Amino acid sequence: MQLSRRITGILTDGDDGWSVFYRARAMIAAGRPVTELTIGEHDIRTDPTILAAMEASARGGHTGYAAVPGTEALRAAVAARVQARTGVATGPQNVLITPGGQSALFAAHLAACDPGDRALFINPYYTTYPGTLRALGLDPVAVETDSARAFRPTATQIDGQADGARSLLINTPNNPTGTIYDHATLQGICDVVQARDLWLISDEVYDTQVWEGEHLSPRALPGMADRTLVVGSMSKSHAMTGSRIGWIVGPPGAIARIADLAVNTTYGVPGFIQDAACFALEQGRDLEDRIAAPFARRRAIAAQVLAGQDVVRALPSQGAMYLMLDIRATGLSGVDFALRLLERHSVAVMPGESFGSCAAGHLRVAMTVDDDAFADALTTLADFAKGLT
Ligand code: PMP
């Protein structure tokens, strides 16, 4: 039977450098020791206290259907967190609980765009973005940015693609670049969004991983709360990737409609996961800071390892759990560099090409192994790069 164009069109035929990732997985499966710096997942598991709250909730009977838009308690807890962090008045009616940030990205775009609409996103991008937009039957359009500006988009770059567009998706702190958008960058983005009457979809899943500067939510800028859908998640902030728990924050009218979608797709998130999320949020910043701390440490290690050489140029890495390295001085593409590094030294990193054409000649390094192994892997990478010049 013929499958739909939408489902068969989610992935394109291009390899995009994912062969490095699959090769690393195959080497690990064959028992070879590989330092795995590809995927954005913590090297710790969900905190035992959160698991205890999850178990207590499940044993207490919260295993039936839960309120589809989210429990009142969790919606209120997320609203309070958002209001405290951004200063924007936010109540439970502004919050929809979703099974992770990924489904929130899908639902937010479904709310903002009709099939065939032009949906903008920034290149380099988190890998699922174009596929998410294609799955919705949208026309995904990447806005190109420059390594020299740490891939921060300018208003002109966005405006140049905005004819006929319906939405713009941004991500700060950014995966894969580690860049945080400052106020001026966000203001430029919001000016275009307002002038072009776009929805802004703001992926803020790394909002607790800030090493330099501060995280600003564009929803807090004048005139933006009514046209912004913020995507949040507990995957990164609370090391709860497997619990599939996230949210959308937006205008109440949009949230109510996206809840209609949830009734007809996911039917909500398990109650015991929501109760565990409530418990986790109640722990406040202490727990979030504890979970973020190893990445800050490893970022400092990277700065030490890479000091005193000029073959590998590290982008600022102001936030998120990644380093973006410019290796163009070696003359190799990101894919070739990463493949050779893996074969010769058993260190697996992602080629920049996996995140879009603008990150060609770069590498994304996830800071997700213990400090000593991370220092060793980066030293190996820097020595390997030097040997190529
Ligand atoms: N956005 C970005 C930028 C991400 O890096 C990720 C996960 N790697 C997600 C969204 C989705 O996260 P989740 O579905 O686990 O909440």
Coordinates of N, CA, C and O in Angstrom, one line a residue, residues 4-157:
S4 N 1.7 7.9 2.7 CA 1.5 9.3 2.4 C 2.8 10.0 2.1 O 3.8 9.6 2.6
R5 N 2.7 11.0 1.4 CA 3.9 11.8 1.1 C 4.5 12.4 2.3 O 5.7 12.6 2.5
R6 N 3.6 12.8 3.2 CA 4.0 13.4 4.5 C 4.9 12.5 5.3 O 5.9 12.9 5.8
I7 N 4.4 11.2 5.4 CA 5.2 10.3 6.3 C 6.5 9.8 5.6 O 7.5 9.7 6.2
T8 N 6.4 9.6 4.3 CA 7.6 9.2 3.6 C 8.6 10.4 3.4 O 9.8 10.1 3.2
G9 N 8.1 11.6 3.5 CA 8.9 12.7 3.3 C 9.6 13.3 4.6 O 10.2 14.3 4.5
I10 N 9.3 12.7 5.7 CA 9.9 13.3 7.0 C 11.4 13.4 6.9 O 12.0 14.4 7.2
L11 N 12.0 12.3 6.5 CA 13.5 12.3 6.3 C 13.8 12.4 4.9 O 13.2 11.9 4.0
T12 N 14.9 13.2 4.6 CA 15.4 13.3 3.3 C 16.4 12.2 3.1 O 16.8 11.5 4.0
D13 N 16.9 12.0 1.8 CA 17.8 10.9 1.5 C 19.2 11.1 2.0 O 20.0 10.2 2.2
G14 N 19.6 12.4 2.3 CA 21.0 12.8 2.6 C 21.4 12.1 3.9 O 20.7 11.9 4.8
D15 N 22.7 11.8 3.9 CA 23.3 11.1 5.1 C 23.5 12.2 6.2 O 23.4 11.9 7.4
D16 N 23.9 13.4 5.8 CA 24.1 14.5 6.8 C 25.1 14.2 7.9 O 25.0 14.7 9.0
G17 N 26.0 13.3 7.6 CA 27.0 13.0 8.6 C 26.6 12.1 9.8 O 27.3 11.8 10.7
W18 N 25.3 11.6 9.7 CA 24.9 10.6 10.7 C 25.6 9.3 10.7 O 25.5 8.5 11.6
S19 N 26.3 9.0 9.5 CA 27.1 7.8 9.4 C 28.1 7.7 10.6 O 28.4 6.6 11.0
V20 N 28.6 8.9 11.0 CA 29.6 8.9 12.1 C 28.9 8.3 13.4 O 29.5 7.4 14.1
F21 N 27.7 8.8 13.6 CA 27.0 8.3 14.8 C 26.7 6.8 14.7 O 27.0 6.1 15.7
Y22 N 26.2 6.4 13.6 CA 25.9 4.9 13.5 C 27.2 4.1 13.5 O 27.1 3.0 14.1
R23 N 28.2 4.6 13.0 CA 29.5 3.9 13.0 C 30.0 3.7 14.5 O 30.4 2.6 14.9
A24 N 29.8 4.8 15.2 CA 30.2 4.7 16.7 C 29.4 3.7 17.4 O 29.9 2.9 18.2
R25 N 28.1 3.7 17.1 CA 27.2 2.8 17.8 C 27.6 1.3 17.4 O 27.6 0.5 18.3
A26 N 27.9 1.1 16.2 CA 28.3 -0.2 15.7 C 29.6 -0.7 16.4 O 29.8 -1.8 16.8
M27 N 30.6 0.3 16.6 CA 31.8 0.0 17.2 C 31.6 -0.4 18.7 O 32.2 -1.4 19.2
I28 N 30.7 0.3 19.3 CA 30.4 0.1 20.7 C 29.7 -1.3 20.9 O 30.1 -2.1 21.7
A29 N 28.8 -1.6 19.9 CA 28.1 -2.9 20.0 C 29.1 -4.0 19.7 O 28.9 -5.1 20.3
A30 N 30.2 -3.8 19.0 CA 31.2 -4.8 18.7 C 32.2 -4.9 19.9 O 33.2 -5.6 19.8
G31 N 32.0 -4.1 20.9 CA 32.8 -4.2 22.1 C 34.0 -3.3 22.1 O 34.9 -3.4 22.9
R32 N 34.1 -2.4 21.1 CA 35.3 -1.5 21.1 C 35.1 -0.3 22.0 O 33.9 0.2 22.0
P33 N 36.1 0.1 22.7 CA 35.9 1.3 23.6 C 35.8 2.6 22.8 O 36.8 2.9 22.1
V34 N 34.7 3.3 22.9 CA 34.6 4.5 22.2 C 34.2 5.6 23.2 O 33.3 5.4 24.0
T35 N 34.8 6.8 23.1 CA 34.4 7.9 23.9 C 33.3 8.6 23.1 O 33.5 9.1 22.1
E36 N 32.1 8.5 23.6 CA 30.9 8.9 22.9 C 30.5 10.3 23.3 O 30.0 10.6 24.4
L37 N 30.7 11.3 22.3 CA 30.4 12.7 22.6 C 29.4 13.1 21.5 O 29.5 14.3 21.0
T38 N 28.5 12.3 21.2 CA 27.6 12.6 20.1 C 26.2 13.1 20.6 O 25.8 14.2 20.2
I39 N 25.6 12.4 21.5 CA 24.2 12.7 21.8 C 24.0 13.5 23.1 O 24.8 13.3 24.0
G40 N 23.0 14.4 23.1 CA 22.8 15.3 24.2 C 22.1 14.7 25.3 O 20.9 15.0 25.6
E41 N 22.7 13.8 26.0 CA 22.1 13.2 27.2 C 23.1 13.1 28.3 O 24.2 12.7 28.1
H42 N 22.6 13.5 29.5 CA 23.5 13.5 30.7 C 24.2 12.1 30.9 O 23.6 11.1 30.6
D43 N 25.3 12.2 31.6 CA 26.0 11.0 32.0 C 25.5 10.5 33.4 O 26.0 9.6 34.0
I44 N 24.5 11.2 34.0 CA 23.8 10.8 35.2 C 22.4 10.4 34.8 O 21.9 10.8 33.8
R45 N 21.8 9.7 35.7 CA 20.3 9.3 35.5 C 19.4 10.2 36.3 O 19.9 11.0 37.1
T46 N 18.1 10.1 36.1 CA 17.2 10.9 36.9 C 17.4 10.7 38.4 O 17.6 9.6 38.9
D47 N 17.4 11.8 39.1 CA 17.7 11.8 40.6 C 16.7 10.8 41.3 O 15.5 10.8 41.1
P48 N 17.3 10.0 42.3 CA 16.5 9.0 43.0 C 15.3 9.7 43.7 O 14.3 9.0 43.9
T49 N 15.5 10.9 44.2 CA 14.3 11.6 44.9 C 13.2 11.8 43.9 O 12.0 11.7 44.3
I50 N 13.5 12.1 42.7 CA 12.4 12.2 41.7 C 11.7 10.9 41.4 O 10.5 10.8 41.3
L51 N 12.6 9.8 41.3 CA 12.0 8.5 41.1 C 11.1 8.1 42.3 O 10.1 7.4 42.1
A52 N 11.6 8.5 43.5 CA 10.8 8.1 44.7 C 9.4 8.8 44.6 O 8.4 8.2 44.9
A53 N 9.4 10.0 44.2 CA 8.1 10.8 44.0 C 7.2 10.1 42.9 O 6.0 10.0 43.1
M54 N 7.9 9.6 41.9 CA 7.2 9.0 40.8 C 6.5 7.7 41.3 O 5.3 7.4 41.1
E55 N 7.3 6.9 42.1 CA 6.8 5.6 42.6 C 5.7 5.9 43.6 O 4.6 5.2 43.5
A56 N 5.8 6.9 44.5 CA 4.8 7.1 45.5 C 3.5 7.5 44.8 O 2.4 7.1 45.2
S57 N 3.6 8.3 43.7 CA 2.4 8.7 43.0 C 1.7 7.5 42.3 O 0.5 7.3 42.4
A58 N 2.5 6.7 41.7 CA 1.9 5.5 41.0 C 1.3 4.6 42.0 O 0.2 4.1 41.8
R59 N 2.0 4.3 43.1 CA 1.5 3.4 44.1 C 0.3 4.0 44.8 O -0.6 3.3 45.2
G60 N 0.2 5.3 44.8 CA -0.9 6.0 45.4 C -2.1 6.0 44.5 O -3.2 6.6 44.8
G61 N -2.0 5.5 43.3 CA -3.1 5.3 42.4 C -3.2 6.2 41.2 O -4.2 6.2 40.4
H62 N -2.2 7.1 41.0 CA -2.2 8.0 39.9 C -1.8 7.3 38.6 O -0.9 7.8 37.9
T63 N -2.4 6.2 38.3 CA -2.1 5.4 37.1 C -3.2 5.4 36.1 O -3.1 4.7 35.0
G64 N -4.3 6.1 36.3 CA -5.4 6.2 35.3 C -5.1 7.3 34.4 O -4.1 7.9 34.4
Y65 N -6.1 7.6 33.5 CA -6.0 8.8 32.7 C -5.8 10.0 33.5 O -6.5 10.2 34.5
A66 N -4.9 10.8 33.1 CA -4.7 12.1 33.8 C -5.4 13.2 33.0 O -5.7 13.0 31.8
A67 N -5.5 14.4 33.7 CA -6.1 15.5 32.9 C -5.3 15.8 31.7 O -4.1 15.9 31.8
V68 N -5.9 15.8 30.5 CA -5.2 15.9 29.3 C -4.3 17.1 29.1 O -3.2 17.0 28.7
P69 N -4.8 18.3 29.5 CA -3.9 19.5 29.3 C -2.8 19.5 30.4 O -1.9 20.4 30.3
G70 N -2.8 18.6 31.3 CA -1.9 18.6 32.4 C -2.6 18.8 33.7 O -3.7 19.3 33.7
T71 N -2.1 18.2 34.8 CA -2.7 18.4 36.1 C -2.7 19.9 36.5 O -1.8 20.6 36.1
E72 N -3.7 20.3 37.3 CA -3.7 21.7 37.7 C -2.4 22.0 38.4 O -1.8 23.1 38.2
A73 N -1.9 21.1 39.3 CA -0.7 21.4 40.1 C 0.5 21.6 39.2 O 1.2 22.5 39.4
L74 N 0.6 20.8 38.2 CA 1.8 20.9 37.3 C 1.7 22.2 36.4 O 2.7 22.9 36.3
R75 N 0.5 22.4 35.9 CA 0.4 23.6 35.1 C 0.7 24.9 35.9 O 1.3 25.8 35.5
A76 N 0.2 24.8 37.2 CA 0.5 26.0 38.1 C 2.0 26.1 38.4 O 2.5 27.2 38.4
A77 N 2.6 24.9 38.6 CA 4.1 25.0 38.9 C 4.9 25.5 37.7 O 5.8 26.3 37.9
V78 N 4.5 25.1 36.5 CA 5.3 25.5 35.4 C 5.0 27.0 35.2 O 5.9 27.8 34.9
A79 N 3.8 27.4 35.4 CA 3.4 28.9 35.2 C 4.2 29.7 36.2 O 4.8 30.8 35.8
A80 N 4.3 29.2 37.4 CA 5.0 30.0 38.5 C 6.5 30.1 38.1 O 7.1 31.2 38.3
R81 N 7.0 29.0 37.6 CA 8.5 29.0 37.2 C 8.7 30.0 36.1 O 9.7 30.8 36.1
V82 N 7.8 30.0 35.1 CA 8.0 30.9 33.9 C 7.9 32.3 34.4 O 8.6 33.2 34.0
Q83 N 6.9 32.6 35.2 CA 6.6 34.0 35.6 C 7.8 34.5 36.5 O 8.3 35.6 36.3
A84 N 8.4 33.6 37.3 CA 9.5 34.0 38.2 C 10.7 34.3 37.3 O 11.5 35.2 37.6
R85 N 10.9 33.5 36.3 CA 12.1 33.6 35.5 C 12.0 34.7 34.5 O 13.1 35.3 34.0
T86 N 10.8 35.1 34.0 CA 10.7 36.0 32.9 C 10.0 37.3 33.3 O 10.1 38.3 32.5
G87 N 9.3 37.3 34.4 CA 8.5 38.5 34.8 C 7.2 38.7 34.0 O 6.5 39.6 34.2
V88 N 6.9 37.8 33.1 CA 5.6 37.9 32.3 C 4.5 37.1 33.1 O 4.7 36.0 33.5
A89 N 3.4 37.8 33.3 CA 2.3 37.2 34.0 C 1.9 35.9 33.3 O 1.6 35.9 32.1
T90 N 1.9 34.8 34.1 CA 1.7 33.5 33.5 C 0.8 32.7 34.5 O 1.2 32.6 35.7
G91 N -0.3 32.1 34.0 CA -1.1 31.3 34.9 C -1.3 29.9 34.2 O -0.8 29.7 33.1
P92 N -2.0 29.0 34.9 CA -2.1 27.6 34.4 C -2.8 27.6 33.0 O -2.5 26.7 32.2
Q93 N -3.6 28.6 32.7 CA -4.3 28.7 31.4 C -3.3 29.0 30.3 O -3.7 28.8 29.1
N94 N -2.1 29.4 30.6 CA -1.1 29.7 29.6 C -0.2 28.4 29.4 O 0.7 28.5 28.6
V95 N -0.5 27.3 30.1 CA 0.4 26.2 30.0 C -0.3 24.9 29.6 O -1.4 24.6 30.1
L96 N 0.3 24.2 28.6 CA -0.2 22.9 28.3 C 1.0 21.9 28.5 O 2.1 22.1 28.0
I97 N 0.7 20.8 29.2 CA 1.8 19.8 29.5 C 1.8 18.8 28.3 O 0.7 18.4 27.8
T98 N 3.0 18.5 27.9 CA 3.1 17.6 26.7 C 4.1 16.5 27.0 O 4.9 16.6 27.9
P99 N 4.1 15.4 26.2 CA 5.1 14.4 26.4 C 6.4 14.8 25.8 O 6.8 14.4 24.7
G100 N 7.1 15.7 26.4 CA 8.4 16.1 26.0 C 8.4 17.3 25.1 O 7.3 17.7 24.6
G101 N 9.6 17.9 24.9 CA 9.6 19.1 24.1 C 9.4 18.8 22.6 O 8.9 19.7 21.9
Q102 N 9.8 17.6 22.2 CA 9.6 17.3 20.8 C 8.2 17.4 20.4 O 7.8 17.9 19.3
S103 N 7.3 16.8 21.2 CA 5.9 16.8 20.8 C 5.3 18.2 20.9 O 4.4 18.6 20.2
A104 N 5.9 19.0 21.8 CA 5.5 20.4 21.9 C 5.9 21.2 20.7 O 5.1 22.1 20.2
L105 N 7.1 20.9 20.1 CA 7.5 21.6 18.8 C 6.5 21.2 17.7 O 6.1 22.1 17.0
F106 N 6.1 20.0 17.7 CA 5.1 19.6 16.6 C 3.8 20.3 16.8 O 3.2 20.9 15.9
A107 N 3.3 20.2 18.1 CA 2.0 20.8 18.4 C 2.0 22.3 18.2 O 1.0 22.9 17.7
A108 N 3.0 23.0 18.6 CA 3.1 24.4 18.4 C 3.0 24.8 16.9 O 2.3 25.8 16.6
H109 N 3.7 24.1 16.1 CA 3.7 24.4 14.7 C 2.3 24.1 14.1 O 1.9 24.8 13.2
L110 N 1.7 23.0 14.6 CA 0.4 22.7 14.1 C -0.6 23.8 14.4 O -1.5 24.1 13.6
A111 N -0.4 24.4 15.6 CA -1.3 25.5 16.0 C -1.0 26.8 15.2 O -1.9 27.5 14.9
A112 N 0.3 27.0 14.8 CA 0.6 28.2 14.1 C 0.4 28.2 12.6 O 0.2 29.3 12.0
C113 N 0.5 27.1 12.0 CA 0.6 27.0 10.5 C -0.4 26.1 9.9 O -0.8 25.1 10.5
D114 N -0.7 26.4 8.7 CA -1.6 25.5 7.9 C -0.7 24.7 6.9 O 0.4 25.2 6.5
P115 N -1.2 23.5 6.4 CA -0.4 22.8 5.4 C 0.1 23.7 4.3 O -0.7 24.5 3.8
G116 N 1.3 23.5 3.9 CA 1.9 24.3 2.8 C 2.5 25.6 3.2 O 3.2 26.2 2.4
D117 N 2.2 26.0 4.4 CA 2.8 27.3 4.9 C 4.3 27.3 5.0 O 4.9 26.2 5.3
R118 N 4.9 28.4 4.8 CA 6.3 28.6 4.9 C 6.7 28.8 6.4 O 6.2 29.7 7.0
A119 N 7.5 27.9 6.9 CA 7.9 27.9 8.3 C 9.4 28.1 8.4 O 10.2 27.2 7.9
L120 N 9.8 29.1 9.1 CA 11.3 29.5 9.1 C 11.9 28.8 10.3 O 11.3 28.7 11.4
F121 N 13.2 28.5 10.2 CA 14.0 28.1 11.3 C 15.4 28.5 11.0 O 15.7 28.9 9.9
I122 N 16.3 28.4 12.0 CA 17.6 28.9 11.9 C 18.6 27.8 11.6 O 18.6 26.8 12.2
N123 N 19.5 28.0 10.6 CA 20.6 27.1 10.2 C 21.9 27.6 10.8 O 22.2 28.7 10.5
P124 N 22.6 26.8 11.7 CA 22.4 25.4 12.1 C 21.2 25.2 13.0 O 20.8 26.2 13.7
Y125 N 20.7 24.0 13.0 CA 19.5 23.7 13.7 C 19.6 22.4 14.5 O 20.4 21.5 14.1
Y126 N 18.7 22.2 15.5 CA 18.5 20.9 16.1 C 18.0 20.0 15.1 O 17.0 20.3 14.4
T127 N 18.5 18.8 15.1 CA 18.3 17.8 14.0 C 16.8 17.6 13.6 O 16.6 17.4 12.4
T128 N 16.0 17.5 14.5 CA 14.6 17.2 14.2 C 13.8 18.3 13.5 O 12.7 18.0 13.0
Y129 N 14.3 19.5 13.6 CA 13.4 20.6 13.2 C 12.9 20.5 11.7 O 11.6 20.5 11.6
P130 N 13.7 20.2 10.7 CA 13.1 20.2 9.4 C 12.1 19.0 9.2 O 11.1 19.1 8.6
G131 N 12.4 17.9 9.9 CA 11.5 16.7 9.8 C 10.2 17.0 10.5 O 9.2 16.6 10.0
T132 N 10.3 17.7 11.6 CA 9.0 18.1 12.3 C 8.1 18.9 11.4 O 6.9 18.7 11.3
L133 N 8.8 19.9 10.7 CA 8.0 20.8 9.8 C 7.5 20.0 8.6 O 6.3 20.2 8.2
R134 N 8.3 19.1 8.1 CA 7.8 18.3 6.9 C 6.7 17.4 7.3 O 5.7 17.2 6.5
A135 N 6.8 16.8 8.5 CA 5.7 15.9 9.0 C 4.4 16.6 9.0 O 3.3 16.0 8.9
L136 N 4.4 17.9 9.2 CA 3.2 18.7 9.3 C 2.8 19.2 7.9 O 1.8 20.0 7.8
G137 N 3.5 18.9 6.9 CA 3.1 19.3 5.5 C 3.5 20.8 5.3 O 2.9 21.5 4.4
L138 N 4.5 21.3 6.1 CA 4.9 22.7 6.0 C 6.0 22.8 5.0 O 6.6 21.8 4.6
D139 N 6.3 24.0 4.6 CA 7.5 24.3 3.7 C 8.6 24.8 4.6 O 8.6 26.0 4.9
P140 N 9.6 23.9 5.0 CA 10.6 24.4 5.9 C 11.7 25.2 5.2 O 12.2 24.8 4.2
V141 N 11.9 26.4 5.7 CA 12.9 27.3 5.1 C 13.9 27.7 6.2 O 13.6 28.2 7.2
A142 N 15.2 27.3 5.9 CA 16.3 27.6 6.8 C 16.8 29.0 6.6 O 17.1 29.4 5.5
V143 N 17.0 29.8 7.7 CA 17.6 31.1 7.6 C 19.1 30.9 7.9 O 19.5 30.4 9.0
E144 N 20.0 31.3 6.9 CA 21.4 31.0 7.1 C 22.0 32.0 8.0 O 21.7 33.2 8.0
T145 N 23.0 31.6 8.8 CA 23.7 32.4 9.7 C 25.2 32.2 9.6 O 25.6 31.2 8.9
D146 N 26.0 33.0 10.3 CA 27.5 32.9 10.1 C 28.2 32.5 11.4 O 27.9 33.0 12.5
S147 N 29.2 31.6 11.1 CA 30.1 31.2 12.2 C 30.7 32.4 13.0 O 30.9 32.4 14.2
A148 N 31.1 33.4 12.2 CA 31.8 34.5 12.8 C 30.9 35.3 13.8 O 31.5 35.9 14.7
R149 N 29.6 35.2 13.7 CA 28.7 35.8 14.6 C 28.2 34.7 15.6 O 27.1 34.9 16.2
A150 N 28.9 33.6 15.7 CA 28.5 32.5 16.6 C 27.1 32.0 16.2 O 26.3 31.6 17.0
F151 N 26.8 32.2 14.9 CA 25.5 31.7 14.3 C 24.3 32.4 14.9 O 23.2 31.9 14.9
R152 N 24.5 33.6 15.4 CA 23.3 34.4 15.9 C 22.7 35.0 14.6 O 23.4 35.7 13.8
P153 N 21.4 34.9 14.4 CA 20.7 35.4 13.2 C 20.6 36.9 13.3 O 20.3 37.4 14.4
T154 N 20.7 37.6 12.2 CA 20.4 39.0 12.2 C 19.0 39.2 11.7 O 18.4 38.4 11.0
A155 N 18.4 40.4 12.0 CA 17.1 40.7 11.6 C 17.0 40.7 10.0 O 16.1 40.2 9.4
T156 N 18.1 41.2 9.4 CA 18.2 41.2 7.9 C 18.1 39.8 7.4 O 17.4 39.5 6.4
Q157 N 18.9 38.9 8.0 CA 18.9 37.5 7.5 C 17.5 36.9 7.6 O 17.0 36.2 6.7

